[in-house]
Amino acid sequence: DRLEKFTELVATAVANAESYETLTGLAEEQAALRRVATLVARDAPSTEVFEAVATEVGKLLDTDITVVGRYDGDGSATAIGSWSSSPGGVPVGTRSAIGGRNVLTLVAETGKPARVDGYDDASGEAADIARRHGWHSSIAAPIVVEDRLWGVMLVATQRPEAFPARAEERLAAFTDLVATAVANTQAHDELRRFGDEQAALVGESHATSA
């Protein structure tokens, strides 16, 4: 009977600890989201946002490598943001052909989050890059801009343990921020182009009048 009372106390302590860890994790995630959202709100350059997102996600998930990728429309993807816990991460500008069995291709083909829990049976150029960097498993989530699949957020680990279940779904909030940053940049480019066109028309009008 006395042991039973102690086991009940242990169960309560474990439940409290798990609740605390969950709350702490949520607080850290919200803080990371706020930091990136602040960059987006003040119209920071998109390259700065991509690097910030890669860094925040990598640290939040306690992983080894994070890559923000853009689908280029020519059957390939380009790394436009990157973070690594140690030297030797995927450099910005790295390109990979879409194809085979790997998270880059799975997201491109389905438009949904994906994971690969081992690269022994993975294939394609992206899988070759993963093996070259010593990845054991990876998760990824789509970046959707104006209802179009624009890119991908990819997180990889070099450790033997796979990512927890549904870990890829935690990336969704960050991919939304990337999408907002991209949309803002595109809107600014459109306004700048419109302004340049108007200035050119005014210049032509003045020249004609003269």
Coordinates of C-alpha atoms in Angstrom, one line a residue:
D1 CA 0.0 0.0 0.0
R2 CA 2.8 2.4 0.9
L3 CA 4.5 1.6 -2.5
E4 CA 1.3 2.3 -4.3
K5 CA 1.1 5.8 -2.7
F6 CA 4.7 6.5 -3.8
T7 CA 4.0 5.3 -7.4
E8 CA 1.0 7.7 -7.5
L9 CA 3.3 10.5 -6.4
V10 CA 5.9 9.5 -9.0
A11 CA 3.1 9.5 -11.7
T12 CA 2.0 13.0 -10.7
A13 CA 5.6 14.2 -10.7
V14 CA 6.2 12.8 -14.2
A15 CA 2.9 14.3 -15.5
N16 CA 3.9 17.7 -14.1
A17 CA 7.4 17.5 -15.6
E18 CA 5.9 16.6 -19.0
S19 CA 3.4 19.5 -18.8
Y20 CA 6.3 21.8 -17.9
E21 CA 8.4 20.6 -20.8
T22 CA 5.4 21.1 -23.2
L23 CA 4.8 24.6 -21.9
T24 CA 8.5 25.5 -22.1
G25 CA 8.6 24.1 -25.7
L26 CA 5.6 26.2 -26.7
A27 CA 7.1 29.3 -25.1
E28 CA 10.4 28.8 -27.0
E29 CA 8.5 28.3 -30.3
Q30 CA 6.4 31.4 -29.8
A31 CA 9.5 33.5 -29.0
A32 CA 11.2 32.2 -32.2
L33 CA 8.1 33.0 -34.2
R34 CA 8.0 36.5 -32.8
R35 CA 11.6 37.2 -33.7
V36 CA 11.1 36.1 -37.3
A37 CA 7.7 37.9 -37.5
T38 CA 9.4 41.1 -36.3
L39 CA 11.8 40.9 -39.3
V40 CA 8.9 40.3 -41.7
A41 CA 6.9 43.2 -40.2
R42 CA 9.8 45.7 -40.7
D43 CA 10.3 44.5 -44.3
A44 CA 13.7 43.1 -43.7
P45 CA 15.5 41.8 -46.8
S46 CA 14.2 38.4 -47.8
T47 CA 17.7 36.9 -47.5
E48 CA 17.9 38.0 -43.9
V49 CA 14.5 36.5 -43.2
F50 CA 15.5 33.2 -44.8
E51 CA 18.7 33.0 -42.7
A52 CA 16.8 33.9 -39.6
V53 CA 14.1 31.2 -40.2
A54 CA 16.8 28.5 -40.9
T55 CA 18.6 29.5 -37.7
E56 CA 15.5 29.6 -35.4
V57 CA 14.1 26.3 -36.7
G58 CA 17.5 24.6 -36.3
K59 CA 17.9 25.7 -32.7
L60 CA 14.2 25.1 -31.8
L61 CA 14.2 21.5 -33.0
D62 CA 17.7 20.9 -31.6
T63 CA 18.9 19.5 -35.0
D64 CA 22.0 19.7 -37.1
I65 CA 21.0 21.3 -40.5
T66 CA 18.2 23.5 -41.8
V67 CA 17.7 24.6 -45.3
V68 CA 15.2 27.0 -46.9
G69 CA 14.8 26.0 -50.5
R70 CA 13.1 27.5 -53.6
Y71 CA 11.6 25.5 -56.4
D72 CA 12.9 27.0 -59.6
G73 CA 10.4 25.7 -62.1
D74 CA 13.0 24.0 -64.2
G75 CA 12.9 20.7 -62.3
S76 CA 15.4 21.8 -59.7
A77 CA 15.5 23.6 -56.3
T78 CA 18.0 26.1 -54.8
A79 CA 19.1 26.6 -51.2
I80 CA 18.3 30.2 -50.3
G81 CA 18.7 30.0 -46.6
S82 CA 20.9 27.7 -44.5
W83 CA 21.9 27.0 -40.9
S84 CA 24.2 24.3 -39.5
S85 CA 25.2 23.5 -35.9
S86 CA 28.7 22.8 -37.1
P87 CA 30.8 23.8 -40.1
G88 CA 30.0 21.9 -43.3
G89 CA 26.3 22.7 -43.8
V90 CA 24.6 23.0 -47.2
P91 CA 25.8 26.3 -48.7
V92 CA 23.3 28.9 -50.0
G93 CA 23.2 28.6 -53.7
T94 CA 23.4 24.7 -53.7
R95 CA 21.1 23.3 -56.5
S96 CA 19.5 19.9 -56.6
A97 CA 17.4 18.2 -59.3
I98 CA 14.0 17.1 -58.2
G99 CA 13.5 13.3 -58.6
G100 CA 13.8 10.1 -56.7
R101 CA 12.9 9.3 -53.1
N102 CA 13.8 12.2 -50.8
V103 CA 11.9 14.9 -48.9
L104 CA 12.7 17.6 -51.5
T105 CA 11.0 15.6 -54.2
L106 CA 8.1 14.3 -51.9
V107 CA 7.1 17.9 -51.0
A108 CA 7.4 19.0 -54.7
E109 CA 5.2 16.2 -55.8
T110 CA 2.6 16.2 -53.1
G111 CA 2.6 19.8 -51.7
K112 CA 2.5 18.2 -48.2
P113 CA 4.9 17.7 -45.3
A114 CA 7.2 14.8 -45.7
R115 CA 9.9 12.8 -43.9
V116 CA 12.6 10.3 -44.6
D117 CA 13.8 8.3 -41.6
G118 CA 16.8 6.7 -43.3
Y119 CA 18.8 7.3 -46.4
D120 CA 19.8 3.7 -47.2
D121 CA 16.9 3.4 -49.6
A122 CA 16.6 7.0 -50.6
S123 CA 17.5 8.0 -54.2
G124 CA 17.9 11.1 -56.4
E125 CA 20.4 14.0 -56.4
A126 CA 19.0 15.4 -53.1
A127 CA 19.6 12.0 -51.4
D128 CA 23.2 12.0 -52.7
I129 CA 23.7 15.4 -51.1
A130 CA 22.1 14.2 -47.9
R131 CA 24.4 11.2 -47.7
R132 CA 27.4 13.4 -48.5
H133 CA 26.6 15.6 -45.5
G134 CA 25.9 12.5 -43.2
W135 CA 22.2 12.9 -42.8
H136 CA 20.4 10.1 -41.0
S137 CA 16.9 11.5 -41.3
S138 CA 15.1 14.6 -42.5
I139 CA 11.7 16.3 -42.4
A140 CA 10.3 19.0 -44.7
A141 CA 7.3 21.3 -45.1
P142 CA 6.0 23.2 -48.2
I143 CA 6.2 27.0 -48.5
V144 CA 3.1 28.2 -50.3
V145 CA 2.9 31.7 -51.8
E146 CA -0.3 32.9 -53.3
D147 CA -1.7 29.4 -53.5
R148 CA 1.4 28.2 -55.4
L149 CA 4.0 25.8 -54.1
W150 CA 7.0 28.1 -54.0
G151 CA 9.6 26.3 -51.9
V152 CA 10.4 24.0 -49.0
M153 CA 11.7 24.1 -45.4
L154 CA 14.0 21.1 -44.8
V155 CA 15.5 20.0 -41.5
A156 CA 18.0 17.2 -41.1
T157 CA 19.8 15.4 -38.4
Q158 CA 23.1 13.5 -38.4
R159 CA 22.1 11.6 -35.3
P160 CA 20.8 8.0 -35.4
E161 CA 17.5 8.9 -33.7
A162 CA 14.7 9.9 -36.1
F163 CA 12.6 13.0 -35.6
P164 CA 9.6 12.7 -33.3
A165 CA 6.2 11.9 -34.8
R166 CA 4.5 15.0 -36.4
A167 CA 7.7 17.1 -36.0
E168 CA 7.3 18.2 -39.6
E169 CA 4.0 19.9 -38.7
R170 CA 5.8 22.2 -36.4
L171 CA 7.5 23.7 -39.4
A172 CA 4.2 25.0 -40.8
A173 CA 4.1 28.3 -38.8
F174 CA 7.6 29.1 -39.9
T175 CA 6.9 28.4 -43.6
D176 CA 3.9 30.7 -43.3
L177 CA 6.3 33.5 -42.3
V178 CA 8.6 32.7 -45.1
A179 CA 5.6 32.9 -47.5
T180 CA 4.7 36.3 -46.1
A181 CA 8.2 37.6 -46.5
V182 CA 8.3 36.4 -50.1
A183 CA 4.9 37.9 -50.9
N184 CA 6.0 41.2 -49.4
T185 CA 9.2 41.2 -51.5
Q186 CA 7.2 40.4 -54.6
A187 CA 4.8 43.2 -53.8
H188 CA 7.6 45.7 -53.3
D189 CA 9.2 44.6 -56.6
E190 CA 5.9 45.2 -58.4
L191 CA 5.5 48.6 -56.9
R192 CA 9.1 49.5 -57.8
R193 CA 8.6 48.3 -61.3
F194 CA 5.4 50.3 -61.6
G195 CA 7.1 53.4 -60.3
D196 CA 9.9 53.0 -62.8
E197 CA 7.4 52.6 -65.6
Q198 CA 5.5 55.7 -64.5
A199 CA 8.8 57.7 -64.3
A200 CA 9.7 56.6 -67.8
L201 CA 6.4 57.6 -69.1
V202 CA 6.6 61.0 -67.5
G203 CA 10.1 61.5 -68.9
E204 CA 8.9 60.6 -72.4
S205 CA 6.0 63.0 -72.0
H206 CA 8.3 65.9 -71.0
A207 CA 10.6 65.1 -73.9
T208 CA 7.7 65.2 -76.4
S209 CA 6.4 68.5 -75.0
A210 CA 9.9 70.0 -75.3

